[in-house]
JSON list of C-alpha atoms in Angstrom, two decimals:
[
{"chain": "A", "resi": 434, "resn": "GLY", "atom": "CA", "xyz": [168.97, -6.34, 84.57]},
{"chain": "A", "resi": 435, "resn": "GLU", "atom": "CA", "xyz": [168.49, -5.47, 80.94]},
{"chain": "A", "resi": 436, "resn": "ASP", "atom": "CA", "xyz": [164.94, -4.80, 79.86]},
{"chain": "A", "resi": 437, "resn": "VAL", "atom": "CA", "xyz": [163.26, -2.29, 77.57]},
{"chain": "A", "resi": 438, "resn": "GLU", "atom": "CA", "xyz": [159.49, -1.95, 77.59]},
{"chain": "A", "resi": 439, "resn": "GLN", "atom": "CA", "xyz": [157.10, -0.23, 75.23]},
{"chain": "A", "resi": 440, "resn": "SER", "atom": "CA", "xyz": [153.38, -0.24, 74.67]},
{"chain": "A", "resi": 441, "resn": "LEU", "atom": "CA", "xyz": [152.57, -2.40, 71.67]},
{"chain": "A", "resi": 442, "resn": "PHE", "atom": "CA", "xyz": [150.08, -0.25, 69.79]},
{"chain": "A", "resi": 443, "resn": "LEU", "atom": "CA", "xyz": [149.21, 3.41, 69.20]},
{"chain": "A", "resi": 444, "resn": "SER", "atom": "CA", "xyz": [146.55, 4.84, 66.91]},
{"chain": "A", "resi": 445, "resn": "VAL", "atom": "CA", "xyz": [146.47, 8.53, 65.97]},
{"chain": "A", "resi": 446, "resn": "ARG", "atom": "CA", "xyz": [144.64, 10.76, 63.53]},
{"chain": "A", "resi": 447, "resn": "GLU", "atom": "CA", "xyz": [146.58, 12.24, 60.63]},
{"chain": "A", "resi": 448, "resn": "GLY", "atom": "CA", "xyz": [147.90, 15.69, 61.56]},
{"chain": "A", "resi": 449, "resn": "ASP", "atom": "CA", "xyz": [147.91, 15.02, 65.31]},
{"chain": "A", "resi": 450, "resn": "SER", "atom": "CA", "xyz": [151.02, 14.45, 67.39]},
{"chain": "A", "resi": 451, "resn": "SER", "atom": "CA", "xyz": [152.10, 10.92, 68.30]},
{"chain": "A", "resi": 452, "resn": "VAL", "atom": "CA", "xyz": [153.94, 10.14, 71.51]},
{"chain": "A", "resi": 453, "resn": "ILE", "atom": "CA", "xyz": [155.59, 6.75, 71.87]},
{"chain": "A", "resi": 454, "resn": "ASN", "atom": "CA", "xyz": [156.92, 5.87, 75.30]},
{"chain": "A", "resi": 455, "resn": "CYS", "atom": "CA", "xyz": [159.66, 3.55, 76.45]},
{"chain": "A", "resi": 456, "resn": "THR", "atom": "CA", "xyz": [161.15, 2.56, 79.79]},
{"chain": "A", "resi": 457, "resn": "TYR", "atom": "CA", "xyz": [164.52, 0.94, 80.34]},
{"chain": "A", "resi": 458, "resn": "THR", "atom": "CA", "xyz": [166.16, -0.59, 83.36]},
{"chain": "A", "resi": 459, "resn": "ASP", "atom": "CA", "xyz": [169.93, -0.32, 82.98]},
{"chain": "A", "resi": 460, "resn": "SER", "atom": "CA", "xyz": [171.21, 2.96, 84.41]},
{"chain": "A", "resi": 461, "resn": "SER", "atom": "CA", "xyz": [174.57, 2.45, 82.68]},
{"chain": "A", "resi": 462, "resn": "SER", "atom": "CA", "xyz": [172.99, 2.99, 79.26]},
{"chain": "A", "resi": 463, "resn": "THR", "atom": "CA", "xyz": [174.98, 5.64, 77.43]},
{"chain": "A", "resi": 464, "resn": "TYR", "atom": "CA", "xyz": [172.90, 6.09, 74.32]},
{"chain": "A", "resi": 465, "resn": "LEU", "atom": "CA", "xyz": [169.25, 5.47, 73.62]},
{"chain": "A", "resi": 466, "resn": "TYR", "atom": "CA", "xyz": [167.89, 5.00, 70.12]},
{"chain": "A", "resi": 467, "resn": "TRP", "atom": "CA", "xyz": [164.68, 5.08, 68.19]},
{"chain": "A", "resi": 468, "resn": "TYR", "atom": "CA", "xyz": [164.42, 2.84, 65.13]},
{"chain": "A", "resi": 469, "resn": "LYS", "atom": "CA", "xyz": [161.60, 2.67, 62.58]},
{"chain": "A", "resi": 470, "resn": "GLN", "atom": "CA", "xyz": [160.59, -0.50, 60.76]},
{"chain": "A", "resi": 471, "resn": "GLU", "atom": "CA", "xyz": [158.28, -0.29, 57.78]},
{"chain": "A", "resi": 472, "resn": "PRO", "atom": "CA", "xyz": [156.48, -3.43, 56.56]},
{"chain": "A", "resi": 473, "resn": "GLY", "atom": "CA", "xyz": [158.84, -5.98, 55.04]},
{"chain": "A", "resi": 474, "resn": "ALA", "atom": "CA", "xyz": [161.92, -3.86, 55.70]},
{"chain": "A", "resi": 475, "resn": "GLY", "atom": "CA", "xyz": [164.79, -3.78, 58.14]},
{"chain": "A", "resi": 476, "resn": "LEU", "atom": "CA", "xyz": [165.20, -1.29, 60.94]},
{"chain": "A", "resi": 477, "resn": "GLN", "atom": "CA", "xyz": [166.12, 2.29, 60.10]},
{"chain": "A", "resi": 478, "resn": "LEU", "atom": "CA", "xyz": [167.72, 4.55, 62.68]},
{"chain": "A", "resi": 479, "resn": "LEU", "atom": "CA", "xyz": [165.53, 7.58, 63.30]},
{"chain": "A", "resi": 480, "resn": "THR", "atom": "CA", "xyz": [167.40, 9.37, 66.03]},
{"chain": "A", "resi": 481, "resn": "TYR", "atom": "CA", "xyz": [169.40, 8.83, 69.19]},
{"chain": "A", "resi": 482, "resn": "ILE", "atom": "CA", "xyz": [170.08, 10.72, 72.38]},
{"chain": "A", "resi": 483, "resn": "PHE", "atom": "CA", "xyz": [173.08, 10.70, 74.66]},
{"chain": "A", "resi": 484, "resn": "SER", "atom": "CA", "xyz": [172.31, 9.94, 78.29]},
{"chain": "A", "resi": 485, "resn": "ASN", "atom": "CA", "xyz": [173.45, 13.35, 79.55]},
{"chain": "A", "resi": 486, "resn": "MET", "atom": "CA", "xyz": [170.85, 15.13, 77.41]},
{"chain": "A", "resi": 487, "resn": "ASP", "atom": "CA", "xyz": [167.23, 15.82, 78.31]},
{"chain": "A", "resi": 488, "resn": "MET", "atom": "CA", "xyz": [165.88, 16.59, 74.89]},
{"chain": "A", "resi": 489, "resn": "LYS", "atom": "CA", "xyz": [166.80, 16.35, 71.25]},
{"chain": "A", "resi": 490, "resn": "GLN", "atom": "CA", "xyz": [164.81, 17.80, 68.36]},
{"chain": "A", "resi": 491, "resn": "ASP", "atom": "CA", "xyz": [165.18, 16.79, 64.74]},
{"chain": "A", "resi": 492, "resn": "GLN", "atom": "CA", "xyz": [162.58, 18.28, 62.39]},
{"chain": "A", "resi": 493, "resn": "ARG", "atom": "CA", "xyz": [159.25, 16.65, 63.33]},
{"chain": "A", "resi": 494, "resn": "LEU", "atom": "CA", "xyz": [160.86, 14.38, 65.90]},
{"chain": "A", "resi": 495, "resn": "THR", "atom": "CA", "xyz": [161.41, 15.27, 69.55]},
{"chain": "A", "resi": 496, "resn": "VAL", "atom": "CA", "xyz": [163.10, 12.87, 71.95]},
{"chain": "A", "resi": 497, "resn": "LEU", "atom": "CA", "xyz": [162.70, 13.40, 75.68]},
{"chain": "A", "resi": 498, "resn": "LEU", "atom": "CA", "xyz": [164.82, 11.56, 78.22]},
{"chain": "A", "resi": 499, "resn": "ASN", "atom": "CA", "xyz": [164.09, 11.37, 81.93]},
{"chain": "A", "resi": 500, "resn": "LYS", "atom": "CA", "xyz": [167.14, 9.60, 83.25]},
{"chain": "A", "resi": 501, "resn": "LYS", "atom": "CA", "xyz": [165.91, 9.57, 86.84]},
{"chain": "A", "resi": 502, "resn": "ASP", "atom": "CA", "xyz": [162.80, 7.62, 85.85]},
{"chain": "A", "resi": 503, "resn": "LYS", "atom": "CA", "xyz": [164.58, 5.76, 82.99]},
{"chain": "A", "resi": 504, "resn": "HIS", "atom": "CA", "xyz": [161.87, 6.95, 80.63]},
{"chain": "A", "resi": 505, "resn": "LEU", "atom": "CA", "xyz": [162.32, 7.82, 76.97]},
{"chain": "A", "resi": 506, "resn": "SER", "atom": "CA", "xyz": [159.71, 9.20, 74.60]},
{"chain": "A", "resi": 507, "resn": "LEU", "atom": "CA", "xyz": [159.48, 9.96, 70.91]},
{"chain": "A", "resi": 508, "resn": "ARG", "atom": "CA", "xyz": [157.09, 12.67, 69.77]},
{"chain": "A", "resi": 509, "resn": "ILE", "atom": "CA", "xyz": [156.20, 12.92, 66.09]},
{"chain": "A", "resi": 510, "resn": "ALA", "atom": "CA", "xyz": [154.57, 16.23, 65.22]},
{"chain": "A", "resi": 511, "resn": "ASP", "atom": "CA", "xyz": [151.99, 16.47, 62.42]},
{"chain": "A", "resi": 512, "resn": "THR", "atom": "CA", "xyz": [151.82, 12.69, 62.02]},
{"chain": "A", "resi": 513, "resn": "GLN", "atom": "CA", "xyz": [151.41, 11.52, 58.43]},
{"chain": "A", "resi": 514, "resn": "THR", "atom": "CA", "xyz": [150.25, 8.22, 56.96]},
{"chain": "A", "resi": 515, "resn": "GLY", "atom": "CA", "xyz": [153.86, 7.58, 55.95]},
{"chain": "A", "resi": 516, "resn": "ASP", "atom": "CA", "xyz": [154.73, 7.48, 59.63]},
{"chain": "A", "resi": 517, "resn": "SER", "atom": "CA", "xyz": [152.74, 4.26, 60.04]},
{"chain": "A", "resi": 518, "resn": "ALA", "atom": "CA", "xyz": [155.33, 1.69, 61.10]},
{"chain": "A", "resi": 519, "resn": "ILE", "atom": "CA", "xyz": [156.72, -0.13, 64.10]},
{"chain": "A", "resi": 520, "resn": "TYR", "atom": "CA", "xyz": [158.96, 1.99, 66.31]},
{"chain": "A", "resi": 521, "resn": "PHE", "atom": "CA", "xyz": [161.64, 0.35, 68.42]},
{"chain": "A", "resi": 522, "resn": "CYS", "atom": "CA", "xyz": [163.31, 1.85, 71.43]},
{"chain": "A", "resi": 523, "resn": "ALA", "atom": "CA", "xyz": [166.82, 0.52, 72.15]},
{"chain": "A", "resi": 524, "resn": "GLU", "atom": "CA", "xyz": [169.43, 1.11, 74.81]},
{"chain": "A", "resi": 525, "resn": "ARG", "atom": "CA", "xyz": [173.16, 0.77, 74.17]},
{"chain": "A", "resi": 526, "resn": "LEU", "atom": "CA", "xyz": [175.21, -1.25, 76.60]},
{"chain": "A", "resi": 527, "resn": "LYS", "atom": "CA", "xyz": [178.78, -2.44, 76.54]},
{"chain": "A", "resi": 528, "resn": "PHE", "atom": "CA", "xyz": [179.10, -6.11, 75.76]},
{"chain": "A", "resi": 529, "resn": "SER", "atom": "CA", "xyz": [182.10, -8.38, 76.17]},
{"chain": "A", "resi": 530, "resn": "GLY", "atom": "CA", "xyz": [184.98, -7.54, 73.87]},
{"chain": "A", "resi": 531, "resn": "GLY", "atom": "CA", "xyz": [183.92, -3.88, 73.72]},
{"chain": "A", "resi": 532, "resn": "TYR", "atom": "CA", "xyz": [181.07, -4.51, 71.35]},
{"chain": "A", "resi": 533, "resn": "ASN", "atom": "CA", "xyz": [178.19, -2.08, 71.79]},
{"chain": "A", "resi": 534, "resn": "LYS", "atom": "CA", "xyz": [175.16, -4.23, 72.40]},
{"chain": "A", "resi": 535, "resn": "LEU", "atom": "CA", "xyz": [171.69, -2.91, 71.71]},
{"chain": "A", "resi": 536, "resn": "ILE", "atom": "CA", "xyz": [168.77, -4.07, 73.84]},
{"chain": "A", "resi": 537, "resn": "PHE", "atom": "CA", "xyz": [165.53, -3.59, 71.95]},
{"chain": "A", "resi": 538, "resn": "GLY", "atom": "CA", "xyz": [162.00, -3.14, 73.16]},
{"chain": "A", "resi": 539, "resn": "ALA", "atom": "CA", "xyz": [159.24, -5.20, 71.54]},
{"chain": "A", "resi": 540, "resn": "GLY", "atom": "CA", "xyz": [158.22, -2.29, 69.33]},
{"chain": "A", "resi": 541, "resn": "THR", "atom": "CA", "xyz": [155.19, 0.02, 69.17]},
{"chain": "A", "resi": 542, "resn": "ARG", "atom": "CA", "xyz": [152.99, -0.28, 66.11]},
{"chain": "A", "resi": 543, "resn": "LEU", "atom": "CA", "xyz": [151.83, 3.20, 65.09]},
{"chain": "A", "resi": 544, "resn": "ALA", "atom": "CA", "xyz": [148.69, 3.34, 62.98]},
{"chain": "A", "resi": 545, "resn": "VAL", "atom": "CA", "xyz": [147.78, 6.67, 61.40]},
{"chain": "A", "resi": 546, "resn": "HIS", "atom": "CA", "xyz": [144.20, 7.09, 60.22]},
{"chain": "A", "resi": 547, "resn": "PRO", "atom": "CA", "xyz": [142.53, 9.92, 58.28]},
{"chain": "B", "resi": 130, "resn": "ASN", "atom": "CA", "xyz": [176.97, 1.10, 47.37]},
{"chain": "B", "resi": 131, "resn": "ALA", "atom": "CA", "xyz": [174.46, -1.59, 48.31]},
{"chain": "B", "resi": 132, "resn": "GLY", "atom": "CA", "xyz": [174.80, -1.24, 52.10]},
{"chain": "B", "resi": 133, "resn": "VAL", "atom": "CA", "xyz": [173.77, -4.44, 53.90]},
{"chain": "B", "resi": 134, "resn": "THR", "atom": "CA", "xyz": [172.33, -7.25, 51.80]},
{"chain": "B", "resi": 135, "resn": "GLN", "atom": "CA", "xyz": [170.78, -10.49, 52.97]},
{"chain": "B", "resi": 136, "resn": "THR", "atom": "CA", "xyz": [169.83, -13.61, 51.07]},
{"chain": "B", "resi": 137, "resn": "PRO", "atom": "CA", "xyz": [167.46, -15.31, 50.77]},
{"chain": "B", "resi": 138, "resn": "LYS", "atom": "CA", "xyz": [164.48, -13.08, 51.59]},
{"chain": "B", "resi": 139, "resn": "PHE", "atom": "CA", "xyz": [162.25, -16.05, 52.37]},
{"chain": "B", "resi": 140, "resn": "GLN", "atom": "CA", "xyz": [163.00, -19.67, 53.21]},
{"chain": "B", "resi": 141, "resn": "VAL", "atom": "CA", "xyz": [160.99, -22.68, 54.29]},
{"chain": "B", "resi": 142, "resn": "LEU", "atom": "CA", "xyz": [162.81, -25.61, 55.88]},
{"chain": "B", "resi": 143, "resn": "LYS", "atom": "CA", "xyz": [161.82, -28.95, 57.30]},
{"chain": "B", "resi": 144, "resn": "THR", "atom": "CA", "xyz": [162.85, -29.85, 60.82]},
{"chain": "B", "resi": 145, "resn": "GLY", "atom": "CA", "xyz": [166.40, -31.18, 60.84]},
{"chain": "B", "resi": 146, "resn": "GLN", "atom": "CA", "xyz": [167.52, -29.51, 57.62]},
{"chain": "B", "resi": 147, "resn": "SER", "atom": "CA", "xyz": [170.51, -27.20, 57.61]},
{"chain": "B", "resi": 148, "resn": "MET", "atom": "CA", "xyz": [171.01, -23.95, 55.77]},
{"chain": "B", "resi": 149, "resn": "THR", "atom": "CA", "xyz": [173.09, -20.79, 55.68]},
{"chain": "B", "resi": 150, "resn": "LEU", "atom": "CA", "xyz": [171.71, -17.27, 55.77]},
{"chain": "B", "resi": 151, "resn": "GLN", "atom": "CA", "xyz": [173.98, -14.88, 53.93]},
{"chain": "B", "resi": 152, "resn": "CYS", "atom": "CA", "xyz": [174.87, -11.33, 54.94]},
{"chain": "B", "resi": 153, "resn": "ALA", "atom": "CA", "xyz": [177.17, -9.04, 53.02]},
{"chain": "B", "resi": 154, "resn": "GLN", "atom": "CA", "xyz": [178.15, -5.40, 53.43]},
{"chain": "B", "resi": 155, "resn": "ASP", "atom": "CA", "xyz": [180.17, -3.02, 51.31]},
{"chain": "B", "resi": 156, "resn": "MET", "atom": "CA", "xyz": [180.67, -0.26, 53.88]},
{"chain": "B", "resi": 157, "resn": "ASN", "atom": "CA", "xyz": [183.89, -1.68, 55.34]},
{"chain": "B", "resi": 158, "resn": "HIS", "atom": "CA", "xyz": [182.28, -1.87, 58.77]},
{"chain": "B", "resi": 159, "resn": "GLU", "atom": "CA", "xyz": [184.15, -3.83, 61.40]},
{"chain": "B", "resi": 160, "resn": "TYR", "atom": "CA", "xyz": [181.20, -4.88, 63.50]},
{"chain": "B", "resi": 161, "resn": "MET", "atom": "CA", "xyz": [178.58, -7.29, 62.17]},
{"chain": "B", "resi": 162, "resn": "SER", "atom": "CA", "xyz": [175.82, -9.03, 64.05]},
{"chain": "B", "resi": 163, "resn": "TRP", "atom": "CA", "xyz": [172.81, -11.28, 63.65]},
{"chain": "B", "resi": 164, "resn": "TYR", "atom": "CA", "xyz": [169.48, -10.70, 65.37]},
{"chain": "B", "resi": 165, "resn": "ARG", "atom": "CA", "xyz": [166.24, -12.59, 65.36]},
{"chain": "B", "resi": 166, "resn": "GLN", "atom": "CA", "xyz": [162.90, -10.83, 65.59]},
{"chain": "B", "resi": 167, "resn": "ASP", "atom": "CA", "xyz": [159.94, -12.60, 67.13]},
{"chain": "B", "resi": 168, "resn": "PRO", "atom": "CA", "xyz": [156.48, -11.13, 67.71]},
{"chain": "B", "resi": 169, "resn": "GLY", "atom": "CA", "xyz": [156.23, -9.19, 70.95]},
{"chain": "B", "resi": 170, "resn": "MET", "atom": "CA", "xyz": [159.89, -9.75, 71.81]},
{"chain": "B", "resi": 171, "resn": "GLY", "atom": "CA", "xyz": [161.88, -7.12, 69.94]},
{"chain": "B", "resi": 172, "resn": "LEU", "atom": "CA", "xyz": [165.24, -8.11, 68.50]},
{"chain": "B", "resi": 173, "resn": "ARG", "atom": "CA", "xyz": [167.57, -10.53, 70.24]},
{"chain": "B", "resi": 174, "resn": "LEU", "atom": "CA", "xyz": [171.27, -10.83, 69.48]},
{"chain": "B", "resi": 175, "resn": "ILE", "atom": "CA", "xyz": [172.37, -14.26, 68.23]},
{"chain": "B", "resi": 176, "resn": "HIS", "atom": "CA", "xyz": [176.06, -13.83, 67.36]},
{"chain": "B", "resi": 177, "resn": "TYR", "atom": "CA", "xyz": [178.32, -10.94, 66.57]},
{"chain": "B", "resi": 178, "resn": "SER", "atom": "CA", "xyz": [181.76, -10.22, 65.17]},
{"chain": "B", "resi": 179, "resn": "VAL", "atom": "CA", "xyz": [184.11, -7.34, 65.91]},
{"chain": "B", "resi": 180, "resn": "GLY", "atom": "CA", "xyz": [186.30, -8.05, 62.89]},
{"chain": "B", "resi": 181, "resn": "ALA", "atom": "CA", "xyz": [187.46, -10.69, 60.44]},
{"chain": "B", "resi": 182, "resn": "GLY", "atom": "CA", "xyz": [188.36, -13.87, 62.27]},
{"chain": "B", "resi": 183, "resn": "ILE", "atom": "CA", "xyz": [186.65, -12.84, 65.51]},
{"chain": "B", "resi": 184, "resn": "THR", "atom": "CA", "xyz": [183.17, -13.96, 66.54]},
{"chain": "B", "resi": 185, "resn": "ASP", "atom": "CA", "xyz": [181.33, -14.27, 69.82]},
{"chain": "B", "resi": 186, "resn": "GLN", "atom": "CA", "xyz": [177.98, -15.35, 71.18]},
{"chain": "B", "resi": 187, "resn": "GLY", "atom": "CA", "xyz": [175.07, -13.06, 71.84]},
{"chain": "B", "resi": 188, "resn": "GLU", "atom": "CA", "xyz": [171.99, -13.69, 73.94]},
{"chain": "B", "resi": 189, "resn": "VAL", "atom": "CA", "xyz": [170.48, -16.62, 72.02]},
{"chain": "B", "resi": 190, "resn": "PRO", "atom": "CA", "xyz": [173.32, -18.48, 70.23]},
{"chain": "B", "resi": 191, "resn": "ASN", "atom": "CA", "xyz": [172.14, -22.07, 70.60]},
{"chain": "B", "resi": 192, "resn": "GLY", "atom": "CA", "xyz": [171.48, -23.83, 67.30]},
{"chain": "B", "resi": 193, "resn": "TYR", "atom": "CA", "xyz": [173.43, -21.28, 65.25]},
{"chain": "B", "resi": 194, "resn": "ASN", "atom": "CA", "xyz": [177.02, -21.03, 64.05]},
{"chain": "B", "resi": 195, "resn": "VAL", "atom": "CA", "xyz": [178.86, -18.11, 62.46]},
{"chain": "B", "resi": 196, "resn": "SER", "atom": "CA", "xyz": [182.20, -17.41, 60.87]},
{"chain": "B", "resi": 197, "resn": "ARG", "atom": "CA", "xyz": [183.86, -14.22, 59.64]},
{"chain": "B", "resi": 198, "resn": "SER", "atom": "CA", "xyz": [186.59, -14.97, 57.12]},
{"chain": "B", "resi": 199, "resn": "THR", "atom": "CA", "xyz": [186.30, -11.57, 55.42]},
{"chain": "B", "resi": 200, "resn": "THR", "atom": "CA", "xyz": [185.24, -8.09, 56.48]},
{"chain": "B", "resi": 201, "resn": "GLU", "atom": "CA", "xyz": [182.38, -8.15, 53.99]},
{"chain": "B", "resi": 202, "resn": "ASP", "atom": "CA", "xyz": [180.60, -11.42, 54.81]},
{"chain": "B", "resi": 203, "resn": "PHE", "atom": "CA", "xyz": [179.05, -12.85, 57.96]},
{"chain": "B", "resi": 204, "resn": "PRO", "atom": "CA", "xyz": [177.03, -16.01, 57.25]},
{"chain": "B", "resi": 205, "resn": "LEU", "atom": "CA", "xyz": [174.71, -17.55, 59.85]},
{"chain": "B", "resi": 206, "resn": "ARG", "atom": "CA", "xyz": [174.36, -21.33, 59.79]},
{"chain": "B", "resi": 207, "resn": "LEU", "atom": "CA", "xyz": [171.47, -23.32, 61.16]},
{"chain": "B", "resi": 208, "resn": "LEU", "atom": "CA", "xyz": [172.87, -26.78, 61.81]},
{"chain": "B", "resi": 209, "resn": "SER", "atom": "CA", "xyz": [169.61, -28.69, 62.34]},
{"chain": "B", "resi": 210, "resn": "ALA", "atom": "CA", "xyz": [166.57, -26.47, 61.97]},
{"chain": "B", "resi": 211, "resn": "ALA", "atom": "CA", "xyz": [163.84, -26.58, 64.60]},
{"chain": "B", "resi": 212, "resn": "PRO", "atom": "CA", "xyz": [160.36, -24.99, 64.59]},
{"chain": "B", "resi": 213, "resn": "SER", "atom": "CA", "xyz": [161.53, -22.69, 67.42]},
{"chain": "B", "resi": 214, "resn": "GLN", "atom": "CA", "xyz": [163.88, -21.09, 64.90]},
{"chain": "B", "resi": 215, "resn": "THR", "atom": "CA", "xyz": [160.97, -19.80, 62.83]},
{"chain": "B", "resi": 216, "resn": "SER", "atom": "CA", "xyz": [161.63, -16.07, 62.88]},
{"chain": "B", "resi": 217, "resn": "VAL", "atom": "CA", "xyz": [162.77, -13.06, 60.92]},
{"chain": "B", "resi": 218, "resn": "TYR", "atom": "CA", "xyz": [166.55, -12.75, 60.90]},
{"chain": "B", "resi": 219, "resn": "PHE", "atom": "CA", "xyz": [168.33, -9.42, 60.58]},
{"chain": "B", "resi": 220, "resn": "CYS", "atom": "CA", "xyz": [171.96, -8.77, 59.92]},
{"chain": "B", "resi": 221, "resn": "ALA", "atom": "CA", "xyz": [173.39, -5.45, 61.15]},
{"chain": "B", "resi": 222, "resn": "THR", "atom": "CA", "xyz": [176.71, -3.71, 60.75]},
{"chain": "B", "resi": 223, "resn": "SER", "atom": "CA", "xyz": [178.37, -0.78, 62.47]},
{"chain": "B", "resi": 224, "resn": "VAL", "atom": "CA", "xyz": [181.62, 1.12, 62.63]},
{"chain": "B", "resi": 225, "resn": "ALA", "atom": "CA", "xyz": [183.69, 0.44, 65.71]},
{"chain": "B", "resi": 226, "resn": "GLY", "atom": "CA", "xyz": [184.72, 3.11, 68.10]},
{"chain": "B", "resi": 227, "resn": "THR", "atom": "CA", "xyz": [183.35, 6.58, 68.63]},
{"chain": "B", "resi": 228, "resn": "PRO", "atom": "CA", "xyz": [180.19, 6.55, 70.77]},
{"chain": "B", "resi": 229, "resn": "GLY", "atom": "CA", "xyz": [177.18, 7.84, 68.92]},
{"chain": "B", "resi": 230, "resn": "GLN", "atom": "CA", "xyz": [178.83, 7.13, 65.60]},
{"chain": "B", "resi": 231, "resn": "ASP", "atom": "CA", "xyz": [178.47, 3.38, 65.94]},
{"chain": "B", "resi": 232, "resn": "THR", "atom": "CA", "xyz": [175.05, 3.41, 64.39]},
{"chain": "B", "resi": 233, "resn": "GLN", "atom": "CA", "xyz": [173.85, -0.01, 63.41]},
{"chain": "B", "resi": 234, "resn": "TYR", "atom": "CA", "xyz": [172.71, -0.44, 59.82]},
{"chain": "B", "resi": 235, "resn": "PHE", "atom": "CA", "xyz": [170.25, -3.25, 59.25]},
{"chain": "B", "resi": 236, "resn": "GLY", "atom": "CA", "xyz": [169.71, -5.49, 56.26]},
{"chain": "B", "resi": 237, "resn": "PRO", "atom": "CA", "xyz": [166.19, -6.12, 54.90]},
{"chain": "B", "resi": 238, "resn": "GLY", "atom": "CA", "xyz": [165.81, -9.41, 56.76]},
{"chain": "B", "resi": 239, "resn": "THR", "atom": "CA", "xyz": [165.28, -13.10, 55.98]},
{"chain": "B", "resi": 240, "resn": "ARG", "atom": "CA", "xyz": [161.93, -14.64, 56.90]},
{"chain": "B", "resi": 241, "resn": "LEU", "atom": "CA", "xyz": [162.49, -18.26, 57.88]},
{"chain": "B", "resi": 242, "resn": "THR", "atom": "CA", "xyz": [159.78, -20.84, 58.51]},
{"chain": "B", "resi": 243, "resn": "VAL", "atom": "CA", "xyz": [160.66, -24.27, 59.91]},
{"chain": "B", "resi": 244, "resn": "LEU", "atom": "CA", "xyz": [157.96, -26.90, 59.54]}
]
């Protein structure tokens, strides 16, 4: 089945690290994505990881993938107030006609406080 | 280069009314899609198109129609609005083909309320 689960809320202090977790169910997922949604805006791609990788680092962002456990995490180092947003995990599956379907989690709301 | 634009930003309808949500892109992307976002449910795919003249259903197509007469535009029609269609609607586009390069670009969304 196709399902992506995330915790709904995370609160961190400014300057600390944030870790947002995600689990997915479809082992045929080839790419996994993290999107950020700021209030009143659409989704913005933050980063993605290919399923044969364990880790990907991009400035303050670190993505860890445990394919055996179907677990994905996003670590934000030195979290800033501008990081406050909803973060969506998504897995990429093939859909009919070759279209690459994204299955989204419900999103984790990150609140950063001083 | 405006990217993906959606109009209107907000809309209130009465049950039974019809309307069209507009989506336009200037990136020459082949793939376009419509999602709805509901609290606690993430985004769900309504309809998608892999090119002009080609559309197909997503996960939750009932009550919605689409057409793709040009590469640039992908309107979403609500035929007879129902309160269950109260949601935020996002249009997304992507380039076909190479895995990892088919990043989806999202529009700013349309917030629809059906009374």
